[in-house]
Coordinates of C-alpha atoms and ligand atoms in Angstrom, one line a residue:
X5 CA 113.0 74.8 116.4
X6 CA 115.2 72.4 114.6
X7 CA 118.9 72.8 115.5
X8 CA 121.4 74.1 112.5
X9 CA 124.7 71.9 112.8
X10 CA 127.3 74.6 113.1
X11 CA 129.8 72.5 111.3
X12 CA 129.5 75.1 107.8
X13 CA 132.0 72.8 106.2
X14 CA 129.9 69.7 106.8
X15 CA 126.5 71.7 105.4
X16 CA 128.4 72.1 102.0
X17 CA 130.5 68.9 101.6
X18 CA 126.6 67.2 101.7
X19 CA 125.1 69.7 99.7
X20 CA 122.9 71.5 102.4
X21 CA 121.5 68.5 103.1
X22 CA 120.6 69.9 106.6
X23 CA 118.9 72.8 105.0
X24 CA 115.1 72.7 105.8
X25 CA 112.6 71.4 103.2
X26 CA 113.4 73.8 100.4
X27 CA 116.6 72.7 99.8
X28 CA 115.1 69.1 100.0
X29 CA 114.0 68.7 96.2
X30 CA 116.7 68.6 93.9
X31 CA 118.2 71.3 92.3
X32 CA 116.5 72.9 89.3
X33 CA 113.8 71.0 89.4
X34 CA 110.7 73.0 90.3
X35 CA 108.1 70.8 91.6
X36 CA 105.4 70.2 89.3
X37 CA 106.8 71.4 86.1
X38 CA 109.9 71.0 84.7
X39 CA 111.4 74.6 83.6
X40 CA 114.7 75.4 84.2
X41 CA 114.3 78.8 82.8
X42 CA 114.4 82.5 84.5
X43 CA 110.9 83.3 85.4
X44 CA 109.1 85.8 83.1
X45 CA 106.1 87.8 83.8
X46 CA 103.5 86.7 81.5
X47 CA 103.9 89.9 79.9
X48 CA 107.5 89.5 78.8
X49 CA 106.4 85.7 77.6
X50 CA 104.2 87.0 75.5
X51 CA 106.5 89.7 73.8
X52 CA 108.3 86.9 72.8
X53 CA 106.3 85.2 70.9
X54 CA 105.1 85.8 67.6
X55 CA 102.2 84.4 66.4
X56 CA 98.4 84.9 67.1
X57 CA 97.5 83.0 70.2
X58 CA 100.6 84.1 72.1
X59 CA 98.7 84.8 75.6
X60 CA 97.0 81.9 76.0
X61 CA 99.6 79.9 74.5
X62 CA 102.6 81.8 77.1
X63 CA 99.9 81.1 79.9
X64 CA 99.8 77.3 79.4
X65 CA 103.5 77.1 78.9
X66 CA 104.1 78.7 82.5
X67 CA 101.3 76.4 83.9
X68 CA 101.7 73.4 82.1
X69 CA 99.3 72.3 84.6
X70 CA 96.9 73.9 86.9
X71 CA 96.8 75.2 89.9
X72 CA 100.1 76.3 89.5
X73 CA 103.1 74.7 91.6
X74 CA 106.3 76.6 92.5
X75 CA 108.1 77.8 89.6
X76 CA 111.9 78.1 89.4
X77 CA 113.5 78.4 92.6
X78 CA 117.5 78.2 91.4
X79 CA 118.4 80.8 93.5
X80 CA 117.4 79.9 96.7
X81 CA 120.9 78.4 97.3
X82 CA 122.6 79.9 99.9
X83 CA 124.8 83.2 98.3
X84 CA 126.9 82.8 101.8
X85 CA 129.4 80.0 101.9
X86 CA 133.2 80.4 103.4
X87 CA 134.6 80.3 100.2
X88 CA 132.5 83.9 99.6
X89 CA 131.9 85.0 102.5
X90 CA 134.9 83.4 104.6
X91 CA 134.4 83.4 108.3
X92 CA 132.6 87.0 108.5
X93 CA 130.0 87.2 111.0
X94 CA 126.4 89.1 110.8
X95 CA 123.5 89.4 113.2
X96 CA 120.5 86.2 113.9
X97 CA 118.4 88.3 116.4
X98 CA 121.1 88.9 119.3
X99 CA 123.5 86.2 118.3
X100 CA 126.6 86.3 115.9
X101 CA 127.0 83.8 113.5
X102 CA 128.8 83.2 110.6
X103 CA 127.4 84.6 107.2
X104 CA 126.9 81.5 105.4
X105 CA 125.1 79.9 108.3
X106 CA 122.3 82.7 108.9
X107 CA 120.2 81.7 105.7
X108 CA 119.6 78.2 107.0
X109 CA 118.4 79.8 110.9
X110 CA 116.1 81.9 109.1
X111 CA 115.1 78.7 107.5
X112 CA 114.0 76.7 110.4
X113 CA 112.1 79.4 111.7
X114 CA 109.8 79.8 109.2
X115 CA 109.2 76.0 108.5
X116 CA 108.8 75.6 112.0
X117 CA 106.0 78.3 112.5
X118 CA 104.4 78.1 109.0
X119 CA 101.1 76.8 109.8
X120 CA 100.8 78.7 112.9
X121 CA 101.7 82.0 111.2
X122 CA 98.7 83.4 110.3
X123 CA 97.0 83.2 113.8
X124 CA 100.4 83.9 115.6
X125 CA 100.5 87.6 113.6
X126 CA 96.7 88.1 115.0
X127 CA 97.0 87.5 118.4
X128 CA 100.5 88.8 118.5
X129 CA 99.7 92.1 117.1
X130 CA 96.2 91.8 118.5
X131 CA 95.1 92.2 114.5
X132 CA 96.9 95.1 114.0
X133 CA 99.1 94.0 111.6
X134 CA 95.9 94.0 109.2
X135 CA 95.9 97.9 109.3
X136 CA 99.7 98.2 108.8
X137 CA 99.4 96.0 105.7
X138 CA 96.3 97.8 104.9
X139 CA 98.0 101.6 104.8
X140 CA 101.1 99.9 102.8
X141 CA 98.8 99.0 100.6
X142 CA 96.8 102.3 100.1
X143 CA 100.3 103.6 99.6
X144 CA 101.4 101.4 96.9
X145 CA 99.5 103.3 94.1
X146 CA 98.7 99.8 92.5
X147 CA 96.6 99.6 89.2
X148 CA 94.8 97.3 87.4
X149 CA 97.0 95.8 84.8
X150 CA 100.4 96.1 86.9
X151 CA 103.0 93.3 87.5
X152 CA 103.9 93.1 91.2
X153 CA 106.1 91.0 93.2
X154 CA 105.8 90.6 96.3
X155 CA 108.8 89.4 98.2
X156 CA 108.8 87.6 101.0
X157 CA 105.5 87.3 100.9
X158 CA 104.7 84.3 102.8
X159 CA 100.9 83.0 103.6
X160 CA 100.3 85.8 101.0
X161 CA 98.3 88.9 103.2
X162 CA 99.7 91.6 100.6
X163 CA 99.9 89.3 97.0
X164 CA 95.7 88.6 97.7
X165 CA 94.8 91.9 98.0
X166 CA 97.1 92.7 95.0
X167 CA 95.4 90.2 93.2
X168 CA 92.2 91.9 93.3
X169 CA 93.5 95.3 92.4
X170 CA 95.2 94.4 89.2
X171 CA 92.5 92.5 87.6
X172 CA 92.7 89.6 85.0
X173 CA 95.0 92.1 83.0
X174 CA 97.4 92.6 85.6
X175 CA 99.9 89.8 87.3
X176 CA 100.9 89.3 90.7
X177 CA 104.3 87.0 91.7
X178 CA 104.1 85.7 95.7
X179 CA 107.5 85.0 96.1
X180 CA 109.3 83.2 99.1
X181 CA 112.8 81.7 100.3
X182 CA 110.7 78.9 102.4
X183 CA 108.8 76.0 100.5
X184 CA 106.3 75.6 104.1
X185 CA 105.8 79.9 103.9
X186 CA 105.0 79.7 100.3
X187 CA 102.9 76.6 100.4
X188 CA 100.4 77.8 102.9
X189 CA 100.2 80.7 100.8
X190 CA 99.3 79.4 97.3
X191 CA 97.0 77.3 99.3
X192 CA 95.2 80.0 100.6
X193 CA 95.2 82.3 97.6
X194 CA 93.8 79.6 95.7
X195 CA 91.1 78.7 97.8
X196 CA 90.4 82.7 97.2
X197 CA 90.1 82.3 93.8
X198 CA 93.1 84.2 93.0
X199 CA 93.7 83.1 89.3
X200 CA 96.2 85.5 88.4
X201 CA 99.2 84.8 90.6
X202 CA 102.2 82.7 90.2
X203 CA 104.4 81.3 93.1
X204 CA 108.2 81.2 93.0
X205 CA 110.8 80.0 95.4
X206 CA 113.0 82.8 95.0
X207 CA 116.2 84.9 97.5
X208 CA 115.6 88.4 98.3
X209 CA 118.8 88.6 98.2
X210 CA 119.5 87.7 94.3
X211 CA 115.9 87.9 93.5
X212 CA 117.6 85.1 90.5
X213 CA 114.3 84.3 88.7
X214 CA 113.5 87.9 87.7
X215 CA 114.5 89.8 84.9
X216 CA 115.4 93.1 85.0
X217 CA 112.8 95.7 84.5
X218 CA 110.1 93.6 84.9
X219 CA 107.7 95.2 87.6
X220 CA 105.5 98.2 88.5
X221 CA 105.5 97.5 92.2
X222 CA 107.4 95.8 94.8
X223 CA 106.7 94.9 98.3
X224 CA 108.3 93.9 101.1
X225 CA 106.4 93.2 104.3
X226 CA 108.1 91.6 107.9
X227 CA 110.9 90.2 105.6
X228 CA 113.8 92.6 104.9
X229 CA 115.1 92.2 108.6
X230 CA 115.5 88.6 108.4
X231 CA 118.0 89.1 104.7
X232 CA 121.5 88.1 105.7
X233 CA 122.9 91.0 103.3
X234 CA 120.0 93.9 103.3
X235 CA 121.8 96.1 100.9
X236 CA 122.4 93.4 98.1
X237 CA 118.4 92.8 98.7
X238 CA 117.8 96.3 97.5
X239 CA 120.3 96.0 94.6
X240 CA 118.1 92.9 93.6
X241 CA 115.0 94.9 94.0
X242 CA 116.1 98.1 92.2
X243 CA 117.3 95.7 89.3
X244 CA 113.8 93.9 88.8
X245 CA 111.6 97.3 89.1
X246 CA 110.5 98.8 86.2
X247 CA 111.8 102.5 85.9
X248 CA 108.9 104.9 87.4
X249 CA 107.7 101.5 89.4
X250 CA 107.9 101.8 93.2
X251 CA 109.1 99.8 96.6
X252 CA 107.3 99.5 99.5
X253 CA 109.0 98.2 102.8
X254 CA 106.8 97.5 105.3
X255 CA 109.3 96.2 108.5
X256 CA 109.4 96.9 112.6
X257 CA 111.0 100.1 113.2
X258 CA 112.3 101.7 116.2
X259 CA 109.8 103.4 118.4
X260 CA 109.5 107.4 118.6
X261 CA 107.6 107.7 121.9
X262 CA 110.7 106.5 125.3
X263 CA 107.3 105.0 127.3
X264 CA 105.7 103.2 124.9
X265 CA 109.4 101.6 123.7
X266 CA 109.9 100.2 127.2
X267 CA 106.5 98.6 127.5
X268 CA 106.5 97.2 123.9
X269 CA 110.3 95.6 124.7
X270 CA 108.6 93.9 128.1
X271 CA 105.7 92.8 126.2
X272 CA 108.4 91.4 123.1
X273 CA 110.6 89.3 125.5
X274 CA 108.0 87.6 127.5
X275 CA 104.4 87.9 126.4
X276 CA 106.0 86.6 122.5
X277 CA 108.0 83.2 123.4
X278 CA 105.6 82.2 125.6
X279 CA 102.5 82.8 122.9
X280 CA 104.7 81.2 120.5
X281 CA 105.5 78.1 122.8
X282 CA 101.6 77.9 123.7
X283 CA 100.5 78.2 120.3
X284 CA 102.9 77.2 118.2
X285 CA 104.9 74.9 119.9
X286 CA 108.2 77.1 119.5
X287 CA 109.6 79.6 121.8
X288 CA 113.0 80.3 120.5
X289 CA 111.3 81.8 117.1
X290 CA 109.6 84.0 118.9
X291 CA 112.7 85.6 120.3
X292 CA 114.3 85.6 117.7
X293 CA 111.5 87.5 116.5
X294 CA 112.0 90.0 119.3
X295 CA 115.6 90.1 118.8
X296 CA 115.8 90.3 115.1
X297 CA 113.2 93.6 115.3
X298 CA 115.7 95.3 117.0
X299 CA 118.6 94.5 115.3
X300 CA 117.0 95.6 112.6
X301 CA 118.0 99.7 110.7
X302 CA 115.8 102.0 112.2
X303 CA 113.9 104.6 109.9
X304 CA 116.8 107.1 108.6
X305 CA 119.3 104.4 108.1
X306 CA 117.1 102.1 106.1
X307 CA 116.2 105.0 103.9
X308 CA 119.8 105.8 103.4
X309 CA 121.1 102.3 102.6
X310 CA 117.2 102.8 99.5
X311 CA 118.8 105.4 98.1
X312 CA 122.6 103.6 98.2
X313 CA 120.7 101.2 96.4
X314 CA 119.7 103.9 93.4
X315 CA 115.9 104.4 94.9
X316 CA 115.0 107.9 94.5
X317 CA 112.4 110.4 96.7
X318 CA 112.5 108.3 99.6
X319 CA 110.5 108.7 102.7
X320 CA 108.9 107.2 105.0
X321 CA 105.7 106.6 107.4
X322 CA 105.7 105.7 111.2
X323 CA 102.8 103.6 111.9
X324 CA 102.3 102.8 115.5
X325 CA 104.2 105.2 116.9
X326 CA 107.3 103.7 114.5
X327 CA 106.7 100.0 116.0
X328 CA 106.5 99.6 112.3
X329 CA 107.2 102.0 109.2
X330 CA 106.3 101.5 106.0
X331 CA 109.1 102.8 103.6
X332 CA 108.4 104.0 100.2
X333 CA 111.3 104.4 97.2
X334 CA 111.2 105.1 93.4
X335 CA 113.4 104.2 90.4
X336 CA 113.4 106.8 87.9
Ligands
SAM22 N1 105.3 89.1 104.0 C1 104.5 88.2 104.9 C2 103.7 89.0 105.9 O1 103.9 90.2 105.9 O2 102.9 88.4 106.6 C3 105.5 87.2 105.6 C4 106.5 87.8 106.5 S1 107.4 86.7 107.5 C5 107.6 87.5 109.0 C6 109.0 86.7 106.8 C7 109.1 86.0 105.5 O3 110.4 86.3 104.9 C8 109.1 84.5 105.7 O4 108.1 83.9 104.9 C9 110.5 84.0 105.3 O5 110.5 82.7 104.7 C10 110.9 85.1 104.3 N2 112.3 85.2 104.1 C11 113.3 85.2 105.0 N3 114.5 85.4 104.4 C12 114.2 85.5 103.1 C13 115.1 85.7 102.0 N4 116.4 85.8 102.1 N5 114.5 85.9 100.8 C14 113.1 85.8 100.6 N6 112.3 85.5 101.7 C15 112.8 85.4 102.9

């Protein structure tokens, strides 16, 4: 895994130059395409347009060229610098570090394991992660016709299967912090066919590109728990949900059964690095993988900090014994 210089100061005097790859192309220019504006559903293009053709015509103007590249990403700069954040300290798996230098660790994970993801999450969770992804999904109510966003949606799992279920009238945004993440998954997704999906670089945390109002459904899956500030995540997400749209947060969870706990934390802390150095050429990932699933709000005080966020009838569903919960919120 690449090495984040802990001189903070340095990272912003050169511009985050020592930021993985996203940060690599300059600012506000999405690759591909040159908009500079907030992202819109096709939907809300199309509202604002006035004459005839306005579909097609809103269509061709958010792929000026096809397949799609990444479309605005101007909020994937880091919201934690000193100046905001000062020297305040949060969680990267067991470790401390300072706020404004968690965003670019995340970073170097994920571009250091993105394609070796896929295969890592199959013989890591011996396939079960399929079936966890599968009941969020059976959970999510989707329809044909709905806008959904899935954030953090790296190599794309949940935004494919979405893009079946709403159709050619319906519109699905895989969204990502990490340019390797999102590029392996609007690879794949295009090999698939998947025609009605757009891919944009975008924060959890700010969730910048989207308006307000905007979807039917949000998901989250594996992601939340590596968000340096959680709660402003689910600000973000209550802001760009449609009212009567839902959230679904699929994340590790804390384990209900004592014997199955102790196993699963043996099995985290030994069988995972050394899978991860075997395969994937990167231990240290892979406990920080371990690491950051336990540092991460168990069950009853994630669904506290949904509804601090404004999310209404919360619950949630303990899938593996709670190795993982999905959890489910609504704005009214
Ligand atoms: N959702 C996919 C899945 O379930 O297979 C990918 C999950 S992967 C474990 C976590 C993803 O979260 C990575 O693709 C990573 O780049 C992304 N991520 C991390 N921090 C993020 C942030 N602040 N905003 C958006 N995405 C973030």
């Amino acid at each position: 895994m690449a090495q984040v210089q802990s001189n903070i100061m340095q990272e912003q005097n050169t511009d985050n130059e020592q930021f993985t790859q996203a940060t690599d192309l300059p600012q506000g220019t999405p690759q591909g395409q040159q908009m500079t504006q907030p992202y819109s559903t096709p939907a809300q293009t199309s509202s604002t347009q006035n004459n005839s053709d306005q579909n097609s015509n809103a269509q061709a103007s958010q792929h000026s060229h096809y397949p799609p590249r990444f479309n605005p990403r101007d909020d994937i700069n880091n919201p934690h610098t000193l100046e905001t954040d000062g020297l305040e300290e949060t969680h990267f798996g067991y470790k401390k570090v300072k706020k404004a230098e968690k965003q670019a660790r995340v970073a170097d994970v994920f571009t250091s394991v993105a394609k070796k993801y896929d295969i890592m999450n199959d013989l890591m969770s011996f396939g079960i992660h399929r079936l966890w992804k599968r009941y969020a999904i059976s959970l999510s109510g989707v329809r044909a016709g709905q806008h959904v966003l899935d954030i953090a949606g790296g190599t794309g799992d949940l935004a494919k299967v979405f893009s079946r279920e709403v159709g050619r009238s319906g519109h699905v945004v895989l969204s990502d912090i990490n340019e390797a993440m999102l590029e392996v998954g609007r690879e794949r997704l295009l090999n698939a066919g998947c025609n009605n999906v757009d891919f944009v670089l975008a924060n959890a945390e700010t969730l910048a590109p989207f308006e307000d109002n905007s979807f039917d459904l949000l998901t989250i899956s594996f992601g939340l728990r590596n968000v340096t500030d959680k709660d402003a995540a689910l600000r973000s997400m209550y802001r760009v949900l449609k009212p009567g749209g839902r959230l679904l947060v699929l994340e590790f969870s804390k384990p209900i059964f004592e014997p199955l706990s102790k196993a699963y934390d043996i099995y985290s802390f030994t069988a995972l690095p050394v899978m991860g150095k075997l395969v994937a050429g990167d231990s240290e990932s892979y406990q920080y993988l371990a690491e950051s699933i336990r540092m991460h709000p168990n069950q009853q005080t994630l669904k506290q900090m949904m509804e601090n966020a404004g999310f209404e009838n919360c619950d949630y569903h303990n899938l593996t014994a709670g190795i993982v919960a999905v959890h489910r919120g609504f704005k009214k």
